[in-house]
PDB file of C-alpha atoms in Angstrom:
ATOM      1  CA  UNK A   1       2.393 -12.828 -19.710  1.00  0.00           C
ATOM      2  CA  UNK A   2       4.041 -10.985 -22.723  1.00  0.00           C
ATOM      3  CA  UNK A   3       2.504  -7.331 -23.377  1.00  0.00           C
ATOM      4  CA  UNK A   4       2.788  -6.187 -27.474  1.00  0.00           C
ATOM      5  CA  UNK A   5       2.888  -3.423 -29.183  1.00  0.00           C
ATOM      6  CA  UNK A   6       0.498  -2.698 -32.366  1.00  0.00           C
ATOM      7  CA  UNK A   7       1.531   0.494 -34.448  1.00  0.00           C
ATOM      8  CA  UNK A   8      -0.269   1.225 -37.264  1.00  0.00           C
ATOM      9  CA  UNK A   9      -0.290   3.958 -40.071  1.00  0.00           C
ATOM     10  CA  UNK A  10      -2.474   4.491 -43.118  1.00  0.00           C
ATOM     11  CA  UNK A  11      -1.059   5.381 -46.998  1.00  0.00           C
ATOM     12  CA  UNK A  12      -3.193   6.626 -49.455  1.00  0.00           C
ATOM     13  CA  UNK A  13      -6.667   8.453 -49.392  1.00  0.00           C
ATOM     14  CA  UNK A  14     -10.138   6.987 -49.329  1.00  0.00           C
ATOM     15  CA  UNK A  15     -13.104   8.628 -50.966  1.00  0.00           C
ATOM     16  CA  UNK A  16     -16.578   7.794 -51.203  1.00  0.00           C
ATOM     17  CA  UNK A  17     -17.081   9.780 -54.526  1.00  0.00           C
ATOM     18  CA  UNK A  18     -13.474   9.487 -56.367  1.00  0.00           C
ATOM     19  CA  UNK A  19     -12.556  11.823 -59.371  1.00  0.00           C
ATOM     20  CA  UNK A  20      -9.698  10.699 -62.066  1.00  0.00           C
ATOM     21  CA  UNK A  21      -7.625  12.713 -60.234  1.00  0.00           C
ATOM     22  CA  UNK A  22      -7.735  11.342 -57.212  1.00  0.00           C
ATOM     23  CA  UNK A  23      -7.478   8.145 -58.560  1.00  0.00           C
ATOM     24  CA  UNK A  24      -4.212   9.165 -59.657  1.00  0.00           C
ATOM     25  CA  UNK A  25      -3.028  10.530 -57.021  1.00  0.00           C
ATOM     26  CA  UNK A  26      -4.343   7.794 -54.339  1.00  0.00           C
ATOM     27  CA  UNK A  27      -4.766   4.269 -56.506  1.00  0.00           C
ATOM     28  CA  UNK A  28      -4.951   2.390 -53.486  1.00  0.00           C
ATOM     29  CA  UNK A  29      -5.767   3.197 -49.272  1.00  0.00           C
ATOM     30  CA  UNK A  30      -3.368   0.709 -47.458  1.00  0.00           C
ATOM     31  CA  UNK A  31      -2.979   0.442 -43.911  1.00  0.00           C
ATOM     32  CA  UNK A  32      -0.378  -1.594 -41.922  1.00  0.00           C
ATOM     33  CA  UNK A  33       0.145  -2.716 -38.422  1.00  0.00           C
ATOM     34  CA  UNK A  34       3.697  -3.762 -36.715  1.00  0.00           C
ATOM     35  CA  UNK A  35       3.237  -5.593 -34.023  1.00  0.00           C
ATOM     36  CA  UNK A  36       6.326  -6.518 -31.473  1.00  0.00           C
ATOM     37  CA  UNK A  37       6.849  -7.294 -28.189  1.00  0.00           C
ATOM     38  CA  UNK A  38       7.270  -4.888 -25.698  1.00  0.00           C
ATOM     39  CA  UNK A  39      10.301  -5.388 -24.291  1.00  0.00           C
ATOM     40  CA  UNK A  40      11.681  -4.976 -27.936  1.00  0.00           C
ATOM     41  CA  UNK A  41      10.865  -1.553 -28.275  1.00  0.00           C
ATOM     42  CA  UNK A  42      13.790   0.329 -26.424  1.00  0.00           C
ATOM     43  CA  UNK A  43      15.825  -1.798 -28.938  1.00  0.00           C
ATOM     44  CA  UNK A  44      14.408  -0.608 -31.673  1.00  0.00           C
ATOM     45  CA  UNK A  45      14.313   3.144 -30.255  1.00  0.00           C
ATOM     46  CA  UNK A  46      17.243   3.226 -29.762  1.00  0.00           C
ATOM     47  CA  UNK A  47      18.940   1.932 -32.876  1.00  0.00           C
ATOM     48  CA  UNK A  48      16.516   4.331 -34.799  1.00  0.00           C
ATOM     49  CA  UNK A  49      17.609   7.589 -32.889  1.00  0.00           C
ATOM     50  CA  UNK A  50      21.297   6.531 -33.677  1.00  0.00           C
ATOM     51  CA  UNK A  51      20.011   5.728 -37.575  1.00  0.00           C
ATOM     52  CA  UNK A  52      18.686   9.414 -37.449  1.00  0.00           C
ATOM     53  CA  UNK A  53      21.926  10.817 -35.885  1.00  0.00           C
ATOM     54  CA  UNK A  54      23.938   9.190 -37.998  1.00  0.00           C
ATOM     55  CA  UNK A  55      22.389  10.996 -41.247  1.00  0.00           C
ATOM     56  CA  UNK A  56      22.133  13.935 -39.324  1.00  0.00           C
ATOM     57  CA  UNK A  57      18.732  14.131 -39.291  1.00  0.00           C
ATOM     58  CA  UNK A  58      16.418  16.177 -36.648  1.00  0.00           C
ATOM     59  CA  UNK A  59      15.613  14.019 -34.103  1.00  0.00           C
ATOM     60  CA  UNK A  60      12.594  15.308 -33.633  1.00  0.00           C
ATOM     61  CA  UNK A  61      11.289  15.872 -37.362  1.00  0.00           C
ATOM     62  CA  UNK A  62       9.522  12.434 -39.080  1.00  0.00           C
ATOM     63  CA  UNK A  63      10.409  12.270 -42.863  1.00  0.00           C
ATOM     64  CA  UNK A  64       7.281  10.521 -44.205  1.00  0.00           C
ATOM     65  CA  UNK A  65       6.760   8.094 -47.139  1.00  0.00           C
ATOM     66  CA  UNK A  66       4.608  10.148 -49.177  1.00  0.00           C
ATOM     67  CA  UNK A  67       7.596  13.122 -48.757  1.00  0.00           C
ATOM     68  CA  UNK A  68      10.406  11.064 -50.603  1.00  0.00           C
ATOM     69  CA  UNK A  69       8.746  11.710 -54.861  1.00  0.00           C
ATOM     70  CA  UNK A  70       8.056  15.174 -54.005  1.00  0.00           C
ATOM     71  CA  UNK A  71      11.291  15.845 -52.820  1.00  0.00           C
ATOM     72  CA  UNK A  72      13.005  13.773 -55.561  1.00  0.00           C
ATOM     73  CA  UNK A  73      10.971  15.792 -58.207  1.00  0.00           C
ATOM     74  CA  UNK A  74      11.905  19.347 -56.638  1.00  0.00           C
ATOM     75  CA  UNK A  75      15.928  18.261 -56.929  1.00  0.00           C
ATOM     76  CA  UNK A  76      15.456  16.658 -60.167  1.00  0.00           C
ATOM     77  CA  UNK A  77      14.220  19.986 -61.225  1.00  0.00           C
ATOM     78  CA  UNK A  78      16.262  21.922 -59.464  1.00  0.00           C
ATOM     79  CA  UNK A  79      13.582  24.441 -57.827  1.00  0.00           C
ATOM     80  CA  UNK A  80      13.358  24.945 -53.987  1.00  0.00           C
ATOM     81  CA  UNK A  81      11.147  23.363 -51.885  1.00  0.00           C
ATOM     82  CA  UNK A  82       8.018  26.603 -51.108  1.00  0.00           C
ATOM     83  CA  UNK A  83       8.262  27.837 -47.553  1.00  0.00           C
ATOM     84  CA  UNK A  84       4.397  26.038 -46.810  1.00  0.00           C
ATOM     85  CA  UNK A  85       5.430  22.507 -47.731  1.00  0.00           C
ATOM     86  CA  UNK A  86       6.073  19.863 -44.230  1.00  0.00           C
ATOM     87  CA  UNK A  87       9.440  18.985 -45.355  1.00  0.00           C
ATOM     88  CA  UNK A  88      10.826  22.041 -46.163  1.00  0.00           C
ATOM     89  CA  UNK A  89      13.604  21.502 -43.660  1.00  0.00           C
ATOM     90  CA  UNK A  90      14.814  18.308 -45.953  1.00  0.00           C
ATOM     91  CA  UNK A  91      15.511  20.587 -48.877  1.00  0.00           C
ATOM     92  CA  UNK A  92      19.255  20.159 -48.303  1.00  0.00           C
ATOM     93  CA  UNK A  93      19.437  17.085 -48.101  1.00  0.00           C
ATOM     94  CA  UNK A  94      20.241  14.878 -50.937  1.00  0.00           C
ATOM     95  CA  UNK A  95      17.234  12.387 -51.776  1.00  0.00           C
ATOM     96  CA  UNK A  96      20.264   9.681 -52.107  1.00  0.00           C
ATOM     97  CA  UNK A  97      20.186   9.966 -48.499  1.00  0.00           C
ATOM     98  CA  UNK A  98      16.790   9.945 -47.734  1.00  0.00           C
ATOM     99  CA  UNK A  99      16.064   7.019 -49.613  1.00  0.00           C
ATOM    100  CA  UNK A 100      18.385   4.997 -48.268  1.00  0.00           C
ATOM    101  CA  UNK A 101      17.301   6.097 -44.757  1.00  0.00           C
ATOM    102  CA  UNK A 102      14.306   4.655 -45.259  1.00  0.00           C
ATOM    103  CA  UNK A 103      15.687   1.251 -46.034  1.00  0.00           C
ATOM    104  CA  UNK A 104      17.894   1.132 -43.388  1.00  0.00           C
ATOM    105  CA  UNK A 105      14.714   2.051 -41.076  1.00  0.00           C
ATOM    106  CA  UNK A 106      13.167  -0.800 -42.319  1.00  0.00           C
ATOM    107  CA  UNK A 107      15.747  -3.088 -41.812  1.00  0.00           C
ATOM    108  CA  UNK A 108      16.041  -2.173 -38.252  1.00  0.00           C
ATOM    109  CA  UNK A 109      13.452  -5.186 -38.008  1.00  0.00           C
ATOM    110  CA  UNK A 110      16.401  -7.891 -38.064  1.00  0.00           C
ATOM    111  CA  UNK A 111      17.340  -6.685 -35.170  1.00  0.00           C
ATOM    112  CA  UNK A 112      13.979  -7.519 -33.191  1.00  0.00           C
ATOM    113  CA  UNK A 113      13.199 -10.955 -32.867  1.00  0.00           C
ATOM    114  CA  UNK A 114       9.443 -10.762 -32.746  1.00  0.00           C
ATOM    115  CA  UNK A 115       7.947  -9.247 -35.479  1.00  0.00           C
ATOM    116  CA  UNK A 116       4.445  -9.785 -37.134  1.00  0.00           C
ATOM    117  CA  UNK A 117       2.779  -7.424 -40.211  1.00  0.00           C
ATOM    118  CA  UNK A 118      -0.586  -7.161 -41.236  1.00  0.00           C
ATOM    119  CA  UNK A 119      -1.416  -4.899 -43.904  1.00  0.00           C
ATOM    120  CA  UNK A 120      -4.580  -4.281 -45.418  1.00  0.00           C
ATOM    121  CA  UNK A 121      -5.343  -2.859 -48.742  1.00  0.00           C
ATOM    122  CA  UNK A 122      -8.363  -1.223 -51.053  1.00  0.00           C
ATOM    123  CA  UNK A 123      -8.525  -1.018 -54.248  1.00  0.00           C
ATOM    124  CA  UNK A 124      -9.781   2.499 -54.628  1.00  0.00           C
ATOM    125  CA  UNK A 125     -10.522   2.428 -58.581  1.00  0.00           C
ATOM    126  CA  UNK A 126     -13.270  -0.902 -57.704  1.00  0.00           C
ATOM    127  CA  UNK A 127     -13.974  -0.590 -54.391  1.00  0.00           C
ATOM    128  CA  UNK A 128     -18.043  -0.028 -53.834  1.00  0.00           C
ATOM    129  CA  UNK A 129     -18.706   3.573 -52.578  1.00  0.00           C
ATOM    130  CA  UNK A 130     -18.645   2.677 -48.695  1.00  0.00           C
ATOM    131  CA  UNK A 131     -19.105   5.750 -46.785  1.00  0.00           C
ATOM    132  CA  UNK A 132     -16.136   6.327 -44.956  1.00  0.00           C
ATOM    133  CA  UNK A 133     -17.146   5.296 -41.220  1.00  0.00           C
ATOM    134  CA  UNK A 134     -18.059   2.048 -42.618  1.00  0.00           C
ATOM    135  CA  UNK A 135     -14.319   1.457 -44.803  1.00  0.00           C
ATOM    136  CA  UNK A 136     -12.742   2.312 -42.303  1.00  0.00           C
ATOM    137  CA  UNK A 137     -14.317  -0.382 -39.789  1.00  0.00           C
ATOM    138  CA  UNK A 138     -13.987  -3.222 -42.040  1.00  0.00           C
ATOM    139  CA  UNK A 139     -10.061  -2.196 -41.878  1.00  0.00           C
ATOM    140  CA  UNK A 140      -9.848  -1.585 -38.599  1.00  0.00           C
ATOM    141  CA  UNK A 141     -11.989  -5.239 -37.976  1.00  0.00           C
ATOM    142  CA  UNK A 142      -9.723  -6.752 -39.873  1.00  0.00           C
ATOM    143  CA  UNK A 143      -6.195  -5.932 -37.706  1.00  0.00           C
ATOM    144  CA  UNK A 144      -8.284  -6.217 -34.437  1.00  0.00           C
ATOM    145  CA  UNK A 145      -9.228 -10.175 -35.604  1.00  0.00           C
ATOM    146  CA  UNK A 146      -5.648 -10.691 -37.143  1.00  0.00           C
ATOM    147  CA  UNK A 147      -3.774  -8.978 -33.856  1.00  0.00           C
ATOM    148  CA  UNK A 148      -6.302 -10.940 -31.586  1.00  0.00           C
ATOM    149  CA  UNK A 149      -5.669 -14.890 -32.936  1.00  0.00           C
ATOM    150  CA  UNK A 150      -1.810 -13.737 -33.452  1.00  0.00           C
ATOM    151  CA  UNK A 151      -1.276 -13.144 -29.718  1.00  0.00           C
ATOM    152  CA  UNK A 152      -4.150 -15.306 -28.446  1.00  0.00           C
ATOM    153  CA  UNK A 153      -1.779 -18.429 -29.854  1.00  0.00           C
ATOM    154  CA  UNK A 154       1.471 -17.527 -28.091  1.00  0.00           C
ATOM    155  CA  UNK A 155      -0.165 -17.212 -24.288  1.00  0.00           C
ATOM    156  CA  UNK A 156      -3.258 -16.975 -22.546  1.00  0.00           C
ATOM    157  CA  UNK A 157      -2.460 -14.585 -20.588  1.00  0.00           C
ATOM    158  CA  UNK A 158      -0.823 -11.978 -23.295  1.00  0.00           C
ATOM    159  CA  UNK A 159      -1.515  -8.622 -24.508  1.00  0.00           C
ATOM    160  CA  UNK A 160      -1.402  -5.727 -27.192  1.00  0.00           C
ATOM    161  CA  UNK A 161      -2.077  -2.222 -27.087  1.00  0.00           C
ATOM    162  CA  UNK A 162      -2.529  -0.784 -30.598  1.00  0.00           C
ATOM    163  CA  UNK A 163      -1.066   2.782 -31.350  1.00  0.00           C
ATOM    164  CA  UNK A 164      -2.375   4.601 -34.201  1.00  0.00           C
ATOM    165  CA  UNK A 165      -0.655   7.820 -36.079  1.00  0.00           C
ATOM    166  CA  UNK A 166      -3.634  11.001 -36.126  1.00  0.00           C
ATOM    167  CA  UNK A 167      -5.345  11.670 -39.262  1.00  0.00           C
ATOM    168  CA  UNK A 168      -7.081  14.822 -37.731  1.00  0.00           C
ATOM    169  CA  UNK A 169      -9.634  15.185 -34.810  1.00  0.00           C
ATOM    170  CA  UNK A 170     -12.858  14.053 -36.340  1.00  0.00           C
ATOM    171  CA  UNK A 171     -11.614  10.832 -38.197  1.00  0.00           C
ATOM    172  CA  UNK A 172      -9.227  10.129 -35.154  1.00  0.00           C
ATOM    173  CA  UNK A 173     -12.786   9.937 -32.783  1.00  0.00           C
ATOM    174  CA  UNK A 174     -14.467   7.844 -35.608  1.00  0.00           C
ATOM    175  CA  UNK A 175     -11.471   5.685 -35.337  1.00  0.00           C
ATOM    176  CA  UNK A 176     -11.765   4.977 -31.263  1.00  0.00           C
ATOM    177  CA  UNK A 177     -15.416   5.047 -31.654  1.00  0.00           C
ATOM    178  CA  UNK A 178     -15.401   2.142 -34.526  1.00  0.00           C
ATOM    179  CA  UNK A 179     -12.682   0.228 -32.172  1.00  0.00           C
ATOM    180  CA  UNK A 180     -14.257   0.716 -28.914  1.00  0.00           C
ATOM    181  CA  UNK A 181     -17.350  -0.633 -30.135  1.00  0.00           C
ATOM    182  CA  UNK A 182     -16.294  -3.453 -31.813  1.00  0.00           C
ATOM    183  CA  UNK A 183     -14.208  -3.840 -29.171  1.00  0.00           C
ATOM    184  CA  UNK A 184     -17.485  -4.485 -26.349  1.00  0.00           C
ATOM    185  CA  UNK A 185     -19.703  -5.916 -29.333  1.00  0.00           C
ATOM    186  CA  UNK A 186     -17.664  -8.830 -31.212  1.00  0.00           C
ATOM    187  CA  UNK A 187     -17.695  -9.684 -34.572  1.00  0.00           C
ATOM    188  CA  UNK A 188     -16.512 -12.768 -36.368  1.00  0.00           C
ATOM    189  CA  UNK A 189     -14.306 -13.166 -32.922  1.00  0.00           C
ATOM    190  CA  UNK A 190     -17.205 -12.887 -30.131  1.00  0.00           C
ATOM    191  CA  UNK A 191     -14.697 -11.375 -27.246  1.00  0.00           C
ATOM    192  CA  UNK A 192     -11.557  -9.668 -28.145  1.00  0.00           C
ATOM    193  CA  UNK A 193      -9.602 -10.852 -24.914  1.00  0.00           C
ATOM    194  CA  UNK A 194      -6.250 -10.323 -25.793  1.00  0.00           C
ATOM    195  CA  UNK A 195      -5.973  -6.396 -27.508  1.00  0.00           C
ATOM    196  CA  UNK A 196      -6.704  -3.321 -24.824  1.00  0.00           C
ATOM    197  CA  UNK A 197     -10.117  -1.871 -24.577  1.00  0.00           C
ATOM    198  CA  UNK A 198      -8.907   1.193 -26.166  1.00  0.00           C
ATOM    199  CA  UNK A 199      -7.171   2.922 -29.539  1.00  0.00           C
ATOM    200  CA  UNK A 200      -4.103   4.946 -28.280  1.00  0.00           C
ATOM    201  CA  UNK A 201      -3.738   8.038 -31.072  1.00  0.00           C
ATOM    202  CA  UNK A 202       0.085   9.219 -30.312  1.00  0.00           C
ATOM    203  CA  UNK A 203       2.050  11.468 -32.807  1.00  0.00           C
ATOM    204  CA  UNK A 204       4.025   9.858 -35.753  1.00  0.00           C
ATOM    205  CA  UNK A 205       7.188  12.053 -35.559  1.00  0.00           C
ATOM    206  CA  UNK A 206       7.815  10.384 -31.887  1.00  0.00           C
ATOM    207  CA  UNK A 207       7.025   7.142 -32.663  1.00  0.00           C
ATOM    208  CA  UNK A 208       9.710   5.405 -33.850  1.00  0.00           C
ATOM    209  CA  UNK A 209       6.739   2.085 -34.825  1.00  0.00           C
ATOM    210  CA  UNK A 210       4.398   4.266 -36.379  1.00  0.00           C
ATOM    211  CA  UNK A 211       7.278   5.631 -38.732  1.00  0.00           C
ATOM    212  CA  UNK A 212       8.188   2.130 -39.629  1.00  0.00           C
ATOM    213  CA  UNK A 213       4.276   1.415 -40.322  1.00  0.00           C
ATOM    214  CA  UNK A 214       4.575   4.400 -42.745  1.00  0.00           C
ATOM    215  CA  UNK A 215       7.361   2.661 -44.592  1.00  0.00           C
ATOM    216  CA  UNK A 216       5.360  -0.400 -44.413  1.00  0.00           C
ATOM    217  CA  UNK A 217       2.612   1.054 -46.057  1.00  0.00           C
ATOM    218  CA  UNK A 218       4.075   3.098 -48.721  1.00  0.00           C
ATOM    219  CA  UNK A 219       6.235   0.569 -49.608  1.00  0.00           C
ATOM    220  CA  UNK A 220       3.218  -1.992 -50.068  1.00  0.00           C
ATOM    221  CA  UNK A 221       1.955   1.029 -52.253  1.00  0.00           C
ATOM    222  CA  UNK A 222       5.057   0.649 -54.054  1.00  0.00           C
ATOM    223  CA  UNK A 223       4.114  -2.923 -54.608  1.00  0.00           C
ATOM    224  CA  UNK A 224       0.287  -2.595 -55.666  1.00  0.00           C
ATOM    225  CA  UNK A 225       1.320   0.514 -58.587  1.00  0.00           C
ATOM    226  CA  UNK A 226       4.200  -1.567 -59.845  1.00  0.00           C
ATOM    227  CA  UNK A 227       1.999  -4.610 -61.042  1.00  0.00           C
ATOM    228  CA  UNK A 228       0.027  -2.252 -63.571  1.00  0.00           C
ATOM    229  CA  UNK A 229       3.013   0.330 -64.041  1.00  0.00           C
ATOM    230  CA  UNK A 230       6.953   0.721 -65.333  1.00  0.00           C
ATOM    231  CA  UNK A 231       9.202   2.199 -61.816  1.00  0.00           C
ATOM    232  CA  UNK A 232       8.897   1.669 -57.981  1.00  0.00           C
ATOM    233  CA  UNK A 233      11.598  -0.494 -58.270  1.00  0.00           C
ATOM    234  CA  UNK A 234      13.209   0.821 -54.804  1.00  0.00           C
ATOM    235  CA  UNK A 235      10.217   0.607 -53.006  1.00  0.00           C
ATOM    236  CA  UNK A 236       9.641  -3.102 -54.342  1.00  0.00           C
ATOM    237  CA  UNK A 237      13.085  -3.933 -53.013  1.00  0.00           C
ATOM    238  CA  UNK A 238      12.583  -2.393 -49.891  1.00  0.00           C
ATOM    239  CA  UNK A 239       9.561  -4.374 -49.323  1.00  0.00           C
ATOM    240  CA  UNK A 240      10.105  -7.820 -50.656  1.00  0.00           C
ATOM    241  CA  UNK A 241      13.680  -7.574 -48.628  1.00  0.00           C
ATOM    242  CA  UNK A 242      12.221  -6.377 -45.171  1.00  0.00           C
ATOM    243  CA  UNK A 243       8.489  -6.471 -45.093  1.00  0.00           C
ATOM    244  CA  UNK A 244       7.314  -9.106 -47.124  1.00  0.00           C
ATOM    245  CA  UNK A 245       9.321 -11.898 -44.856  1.00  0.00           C
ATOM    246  CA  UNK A 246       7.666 -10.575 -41.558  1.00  0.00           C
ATOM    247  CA  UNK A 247       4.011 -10.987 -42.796  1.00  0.00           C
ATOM    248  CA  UNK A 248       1.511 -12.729 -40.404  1.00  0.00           C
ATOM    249  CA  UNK A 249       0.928 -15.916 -42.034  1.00  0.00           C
ATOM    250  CA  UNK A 250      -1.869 -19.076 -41.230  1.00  0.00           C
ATOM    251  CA  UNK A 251      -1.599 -22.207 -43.146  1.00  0.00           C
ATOM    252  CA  UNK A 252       1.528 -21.243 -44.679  1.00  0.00           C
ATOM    253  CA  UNK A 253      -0.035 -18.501 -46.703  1.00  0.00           C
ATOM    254  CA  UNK A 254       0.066 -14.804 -46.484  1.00  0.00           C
ATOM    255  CA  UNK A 255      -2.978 -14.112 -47.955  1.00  0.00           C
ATOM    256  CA  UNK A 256      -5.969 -13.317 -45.934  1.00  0.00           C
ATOM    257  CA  UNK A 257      -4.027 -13.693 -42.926  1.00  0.00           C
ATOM    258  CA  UNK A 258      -0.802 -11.106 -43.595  1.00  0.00           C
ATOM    259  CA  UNK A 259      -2.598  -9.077 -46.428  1.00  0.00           C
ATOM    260  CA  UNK A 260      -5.970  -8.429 -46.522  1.00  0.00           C
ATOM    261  CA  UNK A 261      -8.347  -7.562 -49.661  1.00  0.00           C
ATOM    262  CA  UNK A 262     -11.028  -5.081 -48.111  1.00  0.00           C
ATOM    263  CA  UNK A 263     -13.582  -5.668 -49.376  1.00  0.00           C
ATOM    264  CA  UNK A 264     -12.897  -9.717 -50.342  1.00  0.00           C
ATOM    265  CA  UNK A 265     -12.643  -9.991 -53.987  1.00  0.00           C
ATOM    266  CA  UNK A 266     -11.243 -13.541 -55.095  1.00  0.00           C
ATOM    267  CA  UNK A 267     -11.169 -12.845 -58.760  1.00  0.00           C
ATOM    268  CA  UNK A 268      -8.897  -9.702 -57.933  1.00  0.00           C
ATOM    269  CA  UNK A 269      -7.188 -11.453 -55.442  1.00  0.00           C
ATOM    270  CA  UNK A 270      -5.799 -14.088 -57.916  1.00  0.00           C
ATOM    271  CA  UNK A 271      -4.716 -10.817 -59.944  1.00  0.00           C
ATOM    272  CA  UNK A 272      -2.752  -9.679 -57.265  1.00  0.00           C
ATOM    273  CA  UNK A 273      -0.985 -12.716 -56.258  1.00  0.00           C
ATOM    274  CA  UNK A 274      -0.455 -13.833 -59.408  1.00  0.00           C
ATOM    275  CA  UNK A 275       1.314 -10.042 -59.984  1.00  0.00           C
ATOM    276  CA  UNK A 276       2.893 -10.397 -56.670  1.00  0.00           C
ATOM    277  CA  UNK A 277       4.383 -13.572 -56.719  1.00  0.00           C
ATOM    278  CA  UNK A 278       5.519 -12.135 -60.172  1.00  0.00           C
ATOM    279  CA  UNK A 279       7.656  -9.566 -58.648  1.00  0.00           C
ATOM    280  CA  UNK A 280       8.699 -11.546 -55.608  1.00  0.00           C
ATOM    281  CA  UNK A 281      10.630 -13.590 -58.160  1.00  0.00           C
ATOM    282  CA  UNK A 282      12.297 -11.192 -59.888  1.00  0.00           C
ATOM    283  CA  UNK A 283      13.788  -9.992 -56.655  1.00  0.00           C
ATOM    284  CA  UNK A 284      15.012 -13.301 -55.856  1.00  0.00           C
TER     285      UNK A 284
END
C-alpha cells in the first residue's frame, strides 16, 4: 500500500456576475493539484527549505504567484512597496531573484520520481453564470475523479489525502462540504475508494506542495493569456519545461485527463490546443 499526497491551489477569481474589470484582472480561474507519493515529500521539503536559504529568503514567509507583476511593476517604477501590501517584506529583493526562485521551485519536481498534475481551468469571459457553490464542485469533481482512477491503477490497496491552501472561512467550509458529499454520494465514479473521506485545509506558507501548486497554476495562467496576448514568455517557459511534462495523461493525451475544460466546451477546446500546441513548439 502506497499513501499520496494531493496539494492543490487555485489562481484567478471566479464571479457569478463579472465586470470588464474583473475580466481583466482575472481572465481565467485555474486550479491545480500535485499529487506525489508520500514518502517523497521530506525530499522535496527539504530541498525547498535549502532553495529558500539559499536566496535568503524567510523561511517562514510564502512568495506567491500573483506577488511576482506587482512587485516587478513597483521596481520598474521605482516607488516602494505601501506598508499594507503581503509582500512588503520582498521589497528588497531584486525581482531577478524572485523570478528565478520560482523556476527553480518548480524544477524541484526532477528530483521526485512520482509526480502527476491535474489542472483545471475556466474560461471566465464564456463561462455560464454558475453560482459559485456549484463552479466550484464541478472543479473539485473533476480532481476527485482524475486523483481517484490515477491511484486506483497503481494498487488496490493505495491512498491520497488531498491538501488544499484556505481561501477564507466560508468558501473553505463550502469546499469540505462539496467534497465530503461527493465524497459519500458518487458521481460519474459511484465509490471514491482510493482518496480520504475528508478535505485537509492547511496554510500555504508551510506547505512546501501547495506553493508548488501556486506555481502550477499561475504558470498555466501564464499559458491561457499568452495565446490571445504579446508577453508571459517566462511563465510559458517555466511551464512547458516543468509542468507541462508531469501532466496526468490517458490514451496518450493530456486533454481531459491532465487539463480539464470546466465546463466542457469542444469548440473552445480545439482553440486551446490548437494555441497550446502552438506554443509548446516554439519552446522546443
Amino acid at each position: 500500500m502506497s499513501i499520496f499526497f494531493g496539494f492543490s491551489d487555485e489562481c484567478g477569481l471566479y464571479k457569478r456576475r463579472r465586470s470588464n474589470g474583473h475580466l481583466r484582472v482575472h481572465p481565467f480561474y485555474i486550479r491545480s493539484t500535485l499529487l506525489i507519493e508520500a514518502n517523497e515529500w521530506k525530499t522535496l521539503n527539504t530541498q525547498f527549505q535549502d532553495l529558500k536559504t539559499l536566496y535568503n529568503f524567510p523561511i517562514e514567509k510564502e512568495i506567491k504567484w500573483a506577488y511576482l507583476w506587482r512587485i516587478r511593476n513597483y521596481q520598474k517604477k521605482g516607488q516602494p512597496i505601501p506598508d499594507n501590501e503581503p509582500f512588503k517584506f520582498l521589497e528588497d529583493l531584486p525581482y531577478k531573484d524572485l523570478i528565478d526562485f520560482v523556476e527553480k521551485t518548480l524544477k524541484l519536481l526532477d528530483s521526485i520520481e512520482y509526480k502527476k498534475i491535474i489542472i483545471t481551468y475556466s474560461d471566465n469571459n464564456s463561462c455560464p453564470k454558475y453560482n459559485e457553490k456549484n463552479l466550484l464542485k464541478m472543479h473539485l469533481m473533476n480532481h476527485m475523479q482524475r486523483i481517484e482512477m490515477q491511484i486506483q491503477t497503481r494498487q488496490e490497496e493505495n491512498l491520497a489525502i488531498l491538501f488544499f491552501d484556505p481561501i477564507n472561512e466560508e468558501t473553505d467550509k463550502l469546499l469540505r462540504d462539496i467534497y465530503f458529499d461527493l465524497f459519500n454520494s458518487g458521481d460519474f465514479i459511484e465509490d471514491y475508494k482510493h482518496i480520504k473521506d475528508s478535505l485537509n485545509i492547511e496554510q500555504s506558507h508551510q506547505s512546501v506542495g501547495i506553493q508548488i501548486a501556486d506555481y502550477i497554476s499561475g504558470s498555466f495562467s501564464a499559458v491561457l493569456k499568452g495565446l490571445t496576448k504579446d508577453g508571459y514568455e517566462r511563465g510559458k517557459e517555466m511551464y512547458f519545461n516543468s509542468v507541462h511534462p508531469n501532466l496526468r495523461t490517458y490514451r496518450n493525451t493530456i486533454w481531459g485527463a491532465g487539463i480539464i475544460d470546466i465546463p466542457t466546451d469542444q469548440e473552445q477546446r480545439k482553440e486551446i490546443v490548437k494555441g497550446y500546441k502552438s506554443e509548446y513548439d516554439k519552446l522546443k
